[in-house]
Amino acid sequence: MKDLDDLAAIRTIDVHDTREVLAAFPLQCRDALAPRADRPLTGRRPRVIVIAGMGGSAAAGDLVAACAADRVDVPVVVHRSYGLPAVATPEALLIAMSYSGDTAEVLSALTTALEWRVPALAVTAGGELARLAEERRIPRVIVRGGLMPRMAVGHLLGDAEIAEALDEISALAAELGPERPTAVNEAKRLAAAIGDRLPAIYAGPETGAAAYRWKTDIEENAKTFAVSGVLPEMNHNEIEAWRRPVAGGLHLIFLRDHDEAPEIARRFAVLTGLIGGSAGGISTSWTRGKSRIARLLSLIYLGQWTSYYLALLYDVDPWSVPLLEELKRRLGAPAP
Ligand code: PA5
């Protein structure tokens, strides 16, 4: 489709009404405010928290880890694989996070925790994870089902500061929906600016989780490649890749933070001078709100809508993920 303001055309491509799920994101976050474990977590304060998850569920873990980094004196490790890392001892806490409850890697993490006697909490909408946790009397937080995992990040969070973030994303919900014309809709403008180029998304250290989230949302919703990186680390490696002619086919997106350190602001300025001319185009978006969670969620929500409009520009249904589903189906089938 060419015109992101054509509501009838949007409905034709968005056959699963993804726009309504995105518009309800602030309500989803409000749901997460109530504590919902079905039995209390007992035992001592953990020495380390391991969050096991994949894809959209791991993204919720990234957010928790990013918010905890400057406020909680317990390390939070996001584990994206089978089994558990060696830090998962009986003095740790495993949070097994799978929206569907049927992700093999997360089930393997919980099974390993049971073997290693690591205290655990399951966060899921159901599936085998909910069943196994119930059977083994592991506390469960059961979240509302029926969504795509990457669009359920609000349900998977439970941070008290989310209350402050709600105001910001509620305001954004009113600004970014399909009814708001491109001229005053940041997500539509970003999607149009990216166009046929591949997005390269960079953020500072405090909002780096948002840059990675943009990449994965663009990959799953718009079904195209995306690059992401975090300053200052990307200054030490990825920056050199911008010397290649292929950089002209990329669209730079800087995710800036109103609260970023002066050193990071200076790095963005110098980086723009060095690689801005090589890119096919540049866009900059800014965080909203004060708390880390508000700043992260405001960027992530903008990225969700941007990837949604990019999908529409490419005439693809933002909801379905046929290759991912086929892969899971084949892995679930008996080996030949
Ligand atoms: O967004 C998606 O659909 C995927 O990235 C899933 O989150 C991923 O495959 C893991 O599934 P689940 O979140 O149900 O554990």
Coordinates of N, CA and C and ligand atoms in Angstrom, one line a residue, residues 52-59 97-106 123-125 129 147-152 156 213 216-217 220-221 319-321 324-325 327-328, ligand 1:
A52 N 14.5 -16.7 32.0 CA 14.6 -17.6 30.8 C 13.4 -17.2 29.9
G53 N 13.7 -16.9 28.6 CA 12.7 -16.6 27.7 C 13.3 -16.6 26.3
M54 N 12.4 -16.6 25.3 CA 12.9 -16.5 23.9 C 12.0 -15.4 23.2
G55 N 12.6 -14.8 22.2 CA 11.8 -13.8 21.3 C 11.1 -12.8 22.1
G56 N 9.8 -12.6 21.9 CA 9.0 -11.6 22.5 C 9.0 -11.7 24.0
S57 N 9.0 -13.0 24.6 CA 9.0 -13.1 26.0 C 10.4 -12.7 26.6
A58 N 11.5 -13.0 25.9 CA 12.8 -12.6 26.4 C 12.9 -11.1 26.4
A59 N 12.1 -10.4 25.5 CA 12.2 -9.0 25.4 C 11.6 -8.4 26.7
M97 N 9.8 -17.5 31.6 CA 8.8 -16.6 31.0 C 8.5 -17.1 29.5
S98 N 7.3 -17.5 29.3 CA 6.9 -17.9 28.0 C 5.5 -17.6 27.8
Y99 N 5.2 -16.7 26.9 CA 3.8 -16.3 26.7 C 2.9 -17.5 26.4
S100 N 3.3 -18.3 25.4 CA 2.5 -19.5 25.0 C 2.6 -20.6 26.1
G101 N 3.7 -20.6 26.8 CA 3.9 -21.7 27.7 C 4.5 -23.0 27.0
D102 N 4.7 -22.9 25.8 CA 5.1 -24.2 25.0 C 6.5 -24.0 24.4
T103 N 7.3 -23.0 24.8 CA 8.6 -22.8 24.1 C 9.6 -23.8 24.7
A104 N 10.2 -24.6 23.9 CA 11.0 -25.7 24.3 C 12.2 -25.3 25.2
E105 N 12.8 -24.2 24.8 CA 14.0 -23.7 25.6 C 13.6 -23.3 27.0
V106 N 12.4 -22.7 27.2 CA 12.0 -22.3 28.5 C 11.6 -23.5 29.3
V123 N 5.9 -17.4 34.5 CA 5.1 -16.3 34.0 C 4.6 -16.7 32.6
T124 N 3.3 -16.9 32.4 CA 2.8 -17.5 31.2 C 1.3 -17.3 31.0
A125 N 0.8 -17.5 29.8 CA -0.6 -17.5 29.6 C -1.2 -18.9 29.6
L129 N 4.0 -24.9 30.3 CA 4.7 -24.3 31.4 C 3.7 -24.1 32.6
L147 N -2.8 -13.3 22.5 CA -2.1 -12.3 21.7 C -0.8 -13.0 21.1
M148 N -0.2 -12.2 20.2 CA 1.2 -12.6 19.8 C 2.1 -12.2 20.9
P149 N 3.1 -13.1 21.3 CA 4.0 -12.8 22.4 C 4.6 -11.4 22.4
R150 N 5.1 -11.0 21.2 CA 5.8 -9.7 21.1 C 4.8 -8.6 21.4
M151 N 3.5 -8.8 21.3 CA 2.6 -7.7 21.6 C 2.0 -7.8 23.0
A152 N 2.6 -8.8 23.8 CA 2.0 -9.0 25.2 C 3.0 -8.6 26.2
L156 N 3.6 -9.1 30.6 CA 4.7 -9.9 31.2 C 5.5 -9.0 32.2
R213 N 14.7 -4.3 20.5 CA 13.3 -4.6 20.4 C 12.7 -4.0 19.1
T216 N 13.7 -6.6 16.4 CA 12.9 -7.8 16.3 C 11.5 -7.5 15.9
D217 N 10.9 -6.4 16.3 CA 9.6 -6.1 15.9 C 9.5 -5.9 14.4
E220 N 9.7 -9.3 12.7 CA 8.5 -10.2 12.8 C 7.3 -9.5 12.2
N221 N 7.1 -8.2 12.4 CA 5.9 -7.6 11.9 C 6.0 -7.2 10.4
W319 N 0.6 -9.4 11.8 CA 0.3 -10.4 12.9 C 1.0 -11.7 12.6
S320 N 0.9 -12.3 11.5 CA 1.3 -13.7 11.3 C 2.8 -13.8 11.1
V321 N 3.3 -15.0 11.6 CA 4.7 -15.3 11.5 C 4.9 -16.7 11.0
L324 N 8.2 -18.8 11.4 CA 8.5 -19.2 12.9 C 7.6 -20.3 13.3
E325 N 6.3 -20.2 12.9 CA 5.3 -21.2 13.3 C 5.7 -22.6 12.6
L327 N 8.6 -23.5 11.7 CA 9.8 -24.1 12.4 C 9.4 -24.8 13.7
K328 N 8.6 -24.2 14.5 CA 8.2 -24.8 15.7 C 7.4 -26.1 15.5
Ligands
PA5_1 O1 6.9 -12.8 19.1 C1 6.9 -14.0 18.9 O2 5.9 -14.5 18.4 C2 8.1 -14.9 19.2 O3 9.3 -14.1 19.2 C3 7.9 -15.7 20.5 O4 7.9 -14.8 21.6 C4 8.9 -16.7 20.7 O5 8.9 -17.7 19.6 C5 8.8 -17.5 22.0 O6 7.4 -17.9 22.2 P1 6.7 -17.6 23.6 O7 6.8 -16.1 23.9 O8 5.3 -18.1 23.5 O9 7.5 -18.4 24.6

